[in-house]
Short mmCIF file of C-alpha atoms in Angstrom, two decimals:
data_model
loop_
_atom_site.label_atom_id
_atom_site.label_comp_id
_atom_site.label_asym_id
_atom_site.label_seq_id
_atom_site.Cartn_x
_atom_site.Cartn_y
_atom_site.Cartn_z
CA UNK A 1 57.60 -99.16 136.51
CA UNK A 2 54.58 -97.23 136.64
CA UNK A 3 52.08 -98.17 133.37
CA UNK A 4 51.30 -95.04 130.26
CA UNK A 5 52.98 -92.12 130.52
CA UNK A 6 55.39 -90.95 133.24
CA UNK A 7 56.22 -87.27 135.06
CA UNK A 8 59.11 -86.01 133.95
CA UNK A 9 61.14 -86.21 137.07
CA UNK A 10 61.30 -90.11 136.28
CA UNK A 11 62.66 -89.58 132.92
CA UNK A 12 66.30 -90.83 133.55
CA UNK A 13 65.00 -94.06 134.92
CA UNK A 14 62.19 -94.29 131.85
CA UNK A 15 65.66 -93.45 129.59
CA UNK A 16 67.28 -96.44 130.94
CA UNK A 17 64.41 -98.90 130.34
CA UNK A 18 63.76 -97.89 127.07
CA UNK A 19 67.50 -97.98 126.15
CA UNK A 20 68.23 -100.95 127.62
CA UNK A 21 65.09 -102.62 125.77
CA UNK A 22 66.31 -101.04 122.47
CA UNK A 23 69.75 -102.39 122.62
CA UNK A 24 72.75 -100.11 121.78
CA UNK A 25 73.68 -98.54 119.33
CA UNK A 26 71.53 -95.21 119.87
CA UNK A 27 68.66 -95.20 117.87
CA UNK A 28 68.64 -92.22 115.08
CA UNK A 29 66.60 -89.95 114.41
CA UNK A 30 64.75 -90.42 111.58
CA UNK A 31 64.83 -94.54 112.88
CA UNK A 32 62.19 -93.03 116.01
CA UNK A 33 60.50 -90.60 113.80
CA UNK A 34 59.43 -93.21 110.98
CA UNK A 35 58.06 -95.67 113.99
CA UNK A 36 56.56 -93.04 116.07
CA UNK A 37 54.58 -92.24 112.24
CA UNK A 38 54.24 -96.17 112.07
CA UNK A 39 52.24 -95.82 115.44
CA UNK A 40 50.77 -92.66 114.41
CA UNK A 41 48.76 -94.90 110.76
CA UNK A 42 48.09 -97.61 113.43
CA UNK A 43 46.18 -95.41 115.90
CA UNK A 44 49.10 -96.47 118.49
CA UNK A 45 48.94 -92.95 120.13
CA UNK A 46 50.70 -94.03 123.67
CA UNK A 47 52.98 -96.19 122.01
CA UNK A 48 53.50 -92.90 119.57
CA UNK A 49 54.08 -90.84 122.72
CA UNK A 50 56.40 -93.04 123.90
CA UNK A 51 59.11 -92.67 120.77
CA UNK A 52 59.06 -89.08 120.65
CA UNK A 53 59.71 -89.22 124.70
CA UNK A 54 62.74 -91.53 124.66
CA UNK A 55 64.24 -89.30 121.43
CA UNK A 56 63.23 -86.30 124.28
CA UNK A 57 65.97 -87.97 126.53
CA UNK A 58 68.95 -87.55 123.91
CA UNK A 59 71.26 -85.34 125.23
CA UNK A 60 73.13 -84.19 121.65
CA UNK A 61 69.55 -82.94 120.31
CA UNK A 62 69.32 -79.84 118.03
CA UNK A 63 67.04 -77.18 119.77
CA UNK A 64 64.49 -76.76 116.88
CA UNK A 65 64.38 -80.76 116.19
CA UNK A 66 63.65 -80.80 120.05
CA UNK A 67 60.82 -78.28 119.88
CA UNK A 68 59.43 -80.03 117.07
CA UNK A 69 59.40 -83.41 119.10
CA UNK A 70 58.05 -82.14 122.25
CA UNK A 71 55.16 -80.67 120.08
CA UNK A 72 54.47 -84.25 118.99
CA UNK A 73 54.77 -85.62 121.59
CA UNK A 74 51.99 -83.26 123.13
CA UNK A 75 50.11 -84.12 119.83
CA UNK A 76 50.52 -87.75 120.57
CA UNK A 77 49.74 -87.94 124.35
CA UNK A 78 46.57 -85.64 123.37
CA UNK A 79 45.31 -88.24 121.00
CA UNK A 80 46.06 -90.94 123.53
CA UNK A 81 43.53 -89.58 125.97
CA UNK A 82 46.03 -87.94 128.35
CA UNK A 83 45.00 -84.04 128.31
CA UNK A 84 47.23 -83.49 131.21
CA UNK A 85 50.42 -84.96 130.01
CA UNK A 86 49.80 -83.67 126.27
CA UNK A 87 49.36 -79.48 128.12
CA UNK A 88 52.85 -80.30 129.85
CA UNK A 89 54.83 -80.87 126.47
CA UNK A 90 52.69 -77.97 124.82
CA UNK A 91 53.79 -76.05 127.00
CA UNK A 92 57.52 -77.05 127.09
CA UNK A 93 57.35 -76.21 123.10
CA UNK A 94 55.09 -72.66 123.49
CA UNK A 95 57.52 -71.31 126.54
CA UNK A 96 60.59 -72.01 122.76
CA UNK A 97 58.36 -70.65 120.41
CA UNK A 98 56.56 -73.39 118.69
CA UNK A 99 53.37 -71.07 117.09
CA UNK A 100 51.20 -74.12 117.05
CA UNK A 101 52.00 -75.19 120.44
CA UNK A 102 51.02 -71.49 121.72
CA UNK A 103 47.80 -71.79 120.10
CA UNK A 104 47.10 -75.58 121.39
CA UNK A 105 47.89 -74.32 125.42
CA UNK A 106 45.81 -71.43 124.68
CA UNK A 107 42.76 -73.33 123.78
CA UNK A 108 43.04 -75.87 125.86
CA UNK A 109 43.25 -73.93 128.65
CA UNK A 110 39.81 -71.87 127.52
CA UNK A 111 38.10 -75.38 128.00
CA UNK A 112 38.71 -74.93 132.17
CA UNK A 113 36.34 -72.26 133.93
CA UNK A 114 39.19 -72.33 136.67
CA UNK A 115 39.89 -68.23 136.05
CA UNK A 116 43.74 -69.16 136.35
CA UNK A 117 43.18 -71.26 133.38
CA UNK A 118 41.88 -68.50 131.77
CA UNK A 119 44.20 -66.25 132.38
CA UNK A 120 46.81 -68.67 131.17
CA UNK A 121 44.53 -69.31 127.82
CA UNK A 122 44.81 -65.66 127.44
CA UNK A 123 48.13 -65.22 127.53
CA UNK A 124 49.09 -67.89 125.40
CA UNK A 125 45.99 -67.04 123.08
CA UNK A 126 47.84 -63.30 122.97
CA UNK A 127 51.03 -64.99 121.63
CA UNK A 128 49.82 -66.95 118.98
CA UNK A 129 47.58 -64.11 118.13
CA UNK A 130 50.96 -62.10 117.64
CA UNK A 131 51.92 -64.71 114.64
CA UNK A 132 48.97 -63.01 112.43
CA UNK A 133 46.15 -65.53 113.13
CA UNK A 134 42.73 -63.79 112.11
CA UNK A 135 40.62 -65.93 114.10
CA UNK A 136 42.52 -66.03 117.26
CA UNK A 137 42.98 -62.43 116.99
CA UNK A 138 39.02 -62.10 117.28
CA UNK A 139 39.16 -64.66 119.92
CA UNK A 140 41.76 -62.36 121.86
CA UNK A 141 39.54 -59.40 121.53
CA UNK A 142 36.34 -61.37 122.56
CA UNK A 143 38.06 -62.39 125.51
CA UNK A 144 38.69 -58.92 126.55
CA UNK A 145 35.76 -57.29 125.67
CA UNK A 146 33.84 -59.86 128.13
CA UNK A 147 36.26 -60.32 130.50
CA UNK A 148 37.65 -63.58 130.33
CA UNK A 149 41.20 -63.88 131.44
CA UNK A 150 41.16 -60.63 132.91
CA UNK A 151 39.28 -57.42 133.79
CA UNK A 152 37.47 -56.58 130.76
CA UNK A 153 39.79 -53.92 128.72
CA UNK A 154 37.63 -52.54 125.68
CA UNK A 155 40.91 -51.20 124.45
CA UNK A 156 43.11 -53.91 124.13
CA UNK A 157 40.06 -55.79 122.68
CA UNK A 158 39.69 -53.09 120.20
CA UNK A 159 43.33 -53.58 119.57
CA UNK A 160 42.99 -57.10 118.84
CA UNK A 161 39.80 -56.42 116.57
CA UNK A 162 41.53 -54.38 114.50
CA UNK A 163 44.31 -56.18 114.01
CA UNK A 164 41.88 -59.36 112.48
CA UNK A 165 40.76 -56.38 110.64
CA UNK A 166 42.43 -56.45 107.10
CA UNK A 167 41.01 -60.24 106.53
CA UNK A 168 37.83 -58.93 106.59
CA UNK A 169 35.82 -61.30 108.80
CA UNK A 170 32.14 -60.14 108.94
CA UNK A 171 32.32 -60.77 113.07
CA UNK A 172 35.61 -58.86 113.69
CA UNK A 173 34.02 -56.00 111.73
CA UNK A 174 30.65 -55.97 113.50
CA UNK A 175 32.47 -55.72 116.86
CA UNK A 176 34.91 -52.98 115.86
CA UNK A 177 31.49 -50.87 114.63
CA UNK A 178 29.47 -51.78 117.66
CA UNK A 179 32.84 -50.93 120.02
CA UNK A 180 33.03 -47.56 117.67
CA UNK A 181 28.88 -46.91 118.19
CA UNK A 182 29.42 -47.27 121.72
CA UNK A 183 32.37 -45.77 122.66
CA UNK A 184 34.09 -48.69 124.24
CA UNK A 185 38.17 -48.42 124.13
CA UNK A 186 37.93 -45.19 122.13
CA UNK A 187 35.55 -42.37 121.58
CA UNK A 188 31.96 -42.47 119.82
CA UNK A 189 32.64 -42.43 116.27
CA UNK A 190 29.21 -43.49 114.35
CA UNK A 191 30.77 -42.81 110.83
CA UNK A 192 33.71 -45.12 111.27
CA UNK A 193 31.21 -47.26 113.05
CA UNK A 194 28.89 -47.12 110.03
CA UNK A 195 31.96 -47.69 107.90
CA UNK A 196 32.57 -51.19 110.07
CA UNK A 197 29.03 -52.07 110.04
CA UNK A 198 28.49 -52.26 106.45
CA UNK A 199 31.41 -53.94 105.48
CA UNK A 200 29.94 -56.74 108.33
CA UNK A 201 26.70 -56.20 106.86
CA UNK A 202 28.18 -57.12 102.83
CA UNK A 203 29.56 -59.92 105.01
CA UNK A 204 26.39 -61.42 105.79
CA UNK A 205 26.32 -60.73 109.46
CA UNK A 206 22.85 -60.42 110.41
CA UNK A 207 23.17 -58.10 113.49
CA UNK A 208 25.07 -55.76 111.58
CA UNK A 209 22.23 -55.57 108.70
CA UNK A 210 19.89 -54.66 111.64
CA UNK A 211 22.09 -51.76 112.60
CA UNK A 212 23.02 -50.53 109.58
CA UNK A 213 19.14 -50.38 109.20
CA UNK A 214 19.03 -48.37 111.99
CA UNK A 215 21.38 -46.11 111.46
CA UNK A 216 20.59 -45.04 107.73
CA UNK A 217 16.90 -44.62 109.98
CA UNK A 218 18.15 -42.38 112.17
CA UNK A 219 20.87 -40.58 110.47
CA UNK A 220 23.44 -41.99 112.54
CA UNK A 221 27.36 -42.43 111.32
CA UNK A 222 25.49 -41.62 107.67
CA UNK A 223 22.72 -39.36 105.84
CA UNK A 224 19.32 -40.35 107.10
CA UNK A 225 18.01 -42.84 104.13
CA UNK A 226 14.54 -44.58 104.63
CA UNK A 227 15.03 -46.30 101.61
CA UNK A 228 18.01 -47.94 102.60
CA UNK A 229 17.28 -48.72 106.14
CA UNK A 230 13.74 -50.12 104.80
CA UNK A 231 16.29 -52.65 102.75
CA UNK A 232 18.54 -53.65 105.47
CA UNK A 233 15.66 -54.48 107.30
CA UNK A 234 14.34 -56.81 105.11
CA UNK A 235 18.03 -58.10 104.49
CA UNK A 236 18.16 -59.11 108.14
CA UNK A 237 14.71 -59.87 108.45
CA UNK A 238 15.53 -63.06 106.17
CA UNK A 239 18.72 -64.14 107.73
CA UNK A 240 15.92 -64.54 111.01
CA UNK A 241 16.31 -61.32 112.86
CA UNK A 242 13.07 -60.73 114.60
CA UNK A 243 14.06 -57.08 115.94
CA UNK A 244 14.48 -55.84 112.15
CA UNK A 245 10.97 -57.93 111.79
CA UNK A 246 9.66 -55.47 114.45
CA UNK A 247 10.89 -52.43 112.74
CA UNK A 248 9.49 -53.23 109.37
CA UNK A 249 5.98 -52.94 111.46
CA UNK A 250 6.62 -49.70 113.16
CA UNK A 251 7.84 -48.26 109.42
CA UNK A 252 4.42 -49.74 108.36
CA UNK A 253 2.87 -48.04 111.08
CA UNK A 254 4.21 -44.50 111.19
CA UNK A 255 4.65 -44.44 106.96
CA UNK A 256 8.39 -44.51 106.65
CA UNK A 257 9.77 -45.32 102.83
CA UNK A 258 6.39 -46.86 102.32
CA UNK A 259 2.71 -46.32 102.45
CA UNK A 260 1.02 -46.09 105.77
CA UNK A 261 -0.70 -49.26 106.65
CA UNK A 262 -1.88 -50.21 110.15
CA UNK A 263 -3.05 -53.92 109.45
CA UNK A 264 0.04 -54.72 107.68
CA UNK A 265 1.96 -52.96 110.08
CA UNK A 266 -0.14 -55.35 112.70
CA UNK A 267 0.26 -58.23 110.87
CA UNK A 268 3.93 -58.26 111.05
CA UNK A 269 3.97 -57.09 114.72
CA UNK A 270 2.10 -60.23 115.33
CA UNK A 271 4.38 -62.34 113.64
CA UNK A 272 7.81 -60.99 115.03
CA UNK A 273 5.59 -61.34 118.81
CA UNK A 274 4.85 -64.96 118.39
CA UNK A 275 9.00 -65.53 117.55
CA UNK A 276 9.36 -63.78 121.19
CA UNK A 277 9.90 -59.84 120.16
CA UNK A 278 8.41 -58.18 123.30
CA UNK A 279 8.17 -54.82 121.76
CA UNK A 280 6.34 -56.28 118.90
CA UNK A 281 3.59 -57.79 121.46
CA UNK A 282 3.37 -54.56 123.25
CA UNK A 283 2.41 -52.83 120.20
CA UNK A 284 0.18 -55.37 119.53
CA UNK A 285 -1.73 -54.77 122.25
CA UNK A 286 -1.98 -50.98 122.04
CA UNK A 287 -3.13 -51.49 118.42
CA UNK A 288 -5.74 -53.73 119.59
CA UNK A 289 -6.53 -51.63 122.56
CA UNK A 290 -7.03 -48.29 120.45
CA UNK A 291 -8.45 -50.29 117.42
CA UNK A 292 -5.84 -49.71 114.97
CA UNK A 293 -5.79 -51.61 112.09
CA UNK A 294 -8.01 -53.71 113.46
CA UNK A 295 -11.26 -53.60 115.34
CA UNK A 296 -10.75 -52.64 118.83
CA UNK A 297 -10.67 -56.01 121.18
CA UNK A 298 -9.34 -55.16 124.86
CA UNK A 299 -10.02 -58.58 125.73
CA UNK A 300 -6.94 -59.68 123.04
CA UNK A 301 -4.75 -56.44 124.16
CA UNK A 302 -4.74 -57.89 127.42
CA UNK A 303 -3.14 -61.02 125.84
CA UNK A 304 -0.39 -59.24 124.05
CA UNK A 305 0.02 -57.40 127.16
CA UNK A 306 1.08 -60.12 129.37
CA UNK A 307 2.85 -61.97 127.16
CA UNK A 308 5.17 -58.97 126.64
CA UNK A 309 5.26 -58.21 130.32
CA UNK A 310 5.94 -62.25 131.03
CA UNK A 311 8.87 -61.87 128.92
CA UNK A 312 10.36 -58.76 131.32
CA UNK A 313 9.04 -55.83 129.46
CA UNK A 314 8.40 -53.44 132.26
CA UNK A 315 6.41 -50.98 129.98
CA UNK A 316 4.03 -53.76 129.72
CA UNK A 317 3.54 -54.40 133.51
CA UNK A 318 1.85 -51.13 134.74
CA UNK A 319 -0.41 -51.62 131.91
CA UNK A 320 -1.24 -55.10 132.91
CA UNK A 321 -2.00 -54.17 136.55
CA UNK A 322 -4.16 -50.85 135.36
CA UNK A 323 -6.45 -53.26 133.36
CA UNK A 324 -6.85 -56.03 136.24
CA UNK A 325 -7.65 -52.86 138.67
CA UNK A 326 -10.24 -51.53 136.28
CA UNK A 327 -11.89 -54.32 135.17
CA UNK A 328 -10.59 -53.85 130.88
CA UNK A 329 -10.96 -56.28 128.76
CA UNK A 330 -11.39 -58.67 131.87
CA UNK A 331 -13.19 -58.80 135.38
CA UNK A 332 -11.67 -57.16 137.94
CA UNK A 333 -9.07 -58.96 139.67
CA UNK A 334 -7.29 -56.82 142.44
CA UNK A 335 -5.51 -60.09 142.78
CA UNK A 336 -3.79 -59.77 139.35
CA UNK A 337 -3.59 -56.60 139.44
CA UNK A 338 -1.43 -56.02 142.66
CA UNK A 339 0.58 -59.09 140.88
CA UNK A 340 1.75 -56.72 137.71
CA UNK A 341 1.69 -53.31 139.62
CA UNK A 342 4.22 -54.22 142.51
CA UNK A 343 6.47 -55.80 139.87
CA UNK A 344 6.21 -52.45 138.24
CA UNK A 345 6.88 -51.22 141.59
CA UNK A 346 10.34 -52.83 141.78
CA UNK A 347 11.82 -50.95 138.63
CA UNK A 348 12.07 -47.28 140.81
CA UNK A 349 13.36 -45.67 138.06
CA UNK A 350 10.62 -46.43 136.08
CA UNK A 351 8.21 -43.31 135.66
CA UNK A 352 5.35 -45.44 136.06
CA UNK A 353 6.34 -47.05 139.49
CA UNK A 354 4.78 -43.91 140.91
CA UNK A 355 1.43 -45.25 139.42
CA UNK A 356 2.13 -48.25 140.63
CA UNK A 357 2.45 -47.87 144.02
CA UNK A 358 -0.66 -45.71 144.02
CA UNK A 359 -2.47 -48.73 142.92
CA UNK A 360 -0.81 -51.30 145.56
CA UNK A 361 -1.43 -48.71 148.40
CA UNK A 362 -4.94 -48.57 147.47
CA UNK A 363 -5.75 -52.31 146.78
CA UNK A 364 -3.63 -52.50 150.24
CA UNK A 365 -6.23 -50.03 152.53
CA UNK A 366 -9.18 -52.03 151.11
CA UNK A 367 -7.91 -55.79 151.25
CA UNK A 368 -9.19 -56.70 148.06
CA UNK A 369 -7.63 -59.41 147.01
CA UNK A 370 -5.09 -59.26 149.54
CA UNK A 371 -5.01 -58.97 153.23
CA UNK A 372 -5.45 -55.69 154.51
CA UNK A 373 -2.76 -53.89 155.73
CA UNK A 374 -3.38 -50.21 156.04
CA UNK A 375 0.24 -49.25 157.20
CA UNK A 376 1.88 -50.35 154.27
CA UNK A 377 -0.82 -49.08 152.16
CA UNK A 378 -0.55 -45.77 152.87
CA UNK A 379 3.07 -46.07 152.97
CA UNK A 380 2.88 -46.47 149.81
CA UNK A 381 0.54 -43.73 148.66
CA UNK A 382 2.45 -41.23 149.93
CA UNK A 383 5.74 -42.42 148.27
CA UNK A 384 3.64 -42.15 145.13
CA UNK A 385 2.56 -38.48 146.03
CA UNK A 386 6.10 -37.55 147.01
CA UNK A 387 7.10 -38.82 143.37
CA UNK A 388 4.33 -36.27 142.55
CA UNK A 389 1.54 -38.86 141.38
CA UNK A 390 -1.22 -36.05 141.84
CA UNK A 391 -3.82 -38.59 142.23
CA UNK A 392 -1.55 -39.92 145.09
CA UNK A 393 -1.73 -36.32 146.45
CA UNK A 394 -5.49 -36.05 146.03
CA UNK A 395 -6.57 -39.42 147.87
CA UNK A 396 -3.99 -38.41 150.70
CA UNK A 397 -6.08 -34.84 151.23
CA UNK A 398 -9.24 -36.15 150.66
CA UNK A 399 -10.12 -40.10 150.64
CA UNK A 400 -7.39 -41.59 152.84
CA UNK A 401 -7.26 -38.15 155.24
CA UNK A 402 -8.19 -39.62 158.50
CA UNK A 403 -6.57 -42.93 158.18
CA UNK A 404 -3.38 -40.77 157.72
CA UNK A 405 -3.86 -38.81 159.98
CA UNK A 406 -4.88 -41.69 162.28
CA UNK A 407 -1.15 -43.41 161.39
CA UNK A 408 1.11 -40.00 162.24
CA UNK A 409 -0.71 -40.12 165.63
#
């Protein structure tokens, strides 16, 4: 006979083993049930598994005692090590009704990244959410707001949401107010959003402090309150949120709710930049750069400049390549500065990448810094000037005219 546990095709010949071994009379129930808990204090787990599996081969056994045992024994064989074996009596139980066994496939199955798995997690996950579980509930409408298990389906996930609703979990509420603020499943609604949002916010939840902030600034979902969103701020802002860090600087800076003050404002838009905030180090820079609140230092802009733009911000990028080009705050480096520019370049939407490519296409013609190559230079001049970059239309008609014309011919 094979060793541990067995499939359950062999179960009549693992019933006749054990029975034989056992000696007749049949064994009652509560005889296997107080020596499969015997196992259970000694950490016996197989041996566990094995009890509840031979009282599994009684034919005479009640339906709800055998639910309860195949449960179990699923509880038993999970303990023991054997994942596989324990997901084939969960199952058995979940497909009767067990709650807990519904909830045990479903998360055991969200452990695979197999998407069949997760499909099956989903469904089972969807079931035991049905018994009134808060937390799975979420879990159900996290799953199909992101698209695990299945396409993603903002309304069924805004279904789920609101059904963990009346517990009152801080999380549950900050998705139903961002789903509201969005639109997602239903239509834009920023008061019931608001409404959702600061009941997460009383909760704690530190992204929903942020946005109630920014809503009572903008007069979104609620009457525009300066105040209030000054507060929130500073509520999130000490739970570690470094975007509510960055908007405590701009309210510095433009005089919202407080007193206009450019070096504060630039002292916390240096601290929220060196925890990463990229808008933060972008107004760093153009405080330094203009000499706000502090004394002007293009050499320092520069700085805050690339770090923003080495952290993706593509408002920071043009700005980097301009400077390199011109020689600001640094030597010219046509090097550097076709670097930044083309990577401005590659956001087309951008209304800078016009700029951009005027810049390229230059440092292109001249091979500065790069070899020459006056196709693609002007190639990309004249996208700028078709973008209507009138200094791209200028050089065209006057500085680049006969190389141009010497590339049509």
């Amino acid at each position: 006979m094979e060793s541990g546990f067995v499939k359950e095709e062999h179960a009549e010949d693992v019933q006749s083993e054990i029975l034989q071994d056992r000696a007749q009379p049949q064994m009652s129930v509560d005889e296997i049930y107080a020596l499969a808990k015997h196992c259970r204090e000694e950490k016996d787990y197989q041996m566990e598994a094995n009890w509840y599996e031979m009282l599994l081969m009684y034919r005479d056994i009640e339906k709800d005692l055998l639910v309860k045992t195949q449960y179990y024994c699923g509880e038993a064989c999970f303990d023991a090590g054997n994942e596989k074996e324990a997901l084939h009596w969960f199952e058995k139980a979940a497909r009767q009704g067990h709650k807990k066994a519904k909830l045990r496939c479903g998360r055991m199955f969200a452990q695979s990244k197999d998407e069949r798995d997760q499909e099956k997690a989903l469904y089972w996950l969807e079931q035991a959410a049905e018994e009134g579980n808060p937390e799975i509930q979420h879990l159900c409408g996290d799953m199909n707001c992101q698209g695990r298990g299945t396409e993603i389906n903002y309304a069924r996930a805004l279904y789920w949401y609101e059904k963990a609703a009346p517990w009152g979990n801080a999380s549950t509420n900050f998705a139903r107010g961002m789903m509201y603020y969005k639109g997602e499943g239903i239509e834009k609604d920023h008061a019931r959003a608001f409404d959702c949002l600061k009941k997460a916010a009383g909760g704690k939840h530190v992204q929903a402090q942020y946005q109630c902030g920014w809503m009572y600034q903008h007069g979104e979902g609620t009457r525009k309150n300066l105040k209030k969103a000054f507060s929130c701020y500073e509520e999130a802002v000490e739970n570690g949120h470094t975007g509510a860090l960055n908007q405590l600087g701009n309210m510095y800076y433009h005089g919202e709710s407080v007193k206009k003050d450019r070096k504060k404002a630039l002292n916390i838009f240096k601290e929220a930049g060196s925890k990463g905030e990229t808008e933060a180090q972008l107004q760093c820079g153009w405080m330094y750069y203009r000499g706000e609140g502090t004394k002007k230092d293009r050499q320092k802009a520069l700085q805050y400049f690339e770090k923003a733009g080495q952290k993706g911000c593509v408002k920071a990028w043009l700005i980097c390549g301009k400077m390199y080009y011109k020689g600001t705050g640094t030597d010219k480096d046509y090097a550097k500065a076709l670097y930044w520019c083309e990577k401005a370049i590659l956001e087309p939407d951008s209304p800078e990448s016009a700029e951009a490519k005027y810049i390229c296409g230059t440092i292109y013609i001249s091979g500065e810094g790069v070899e020459k190559d006056q196709e693609k230079g002007l190639r990309l001049i004249r996208e700028a000037a078709e973008q209507g970059y009138r200094p791209a239309r200028f050089a065209l008609k006057f500085k680049y005219s006969r190389q141009a014309a010497g590339s049509v011919t």
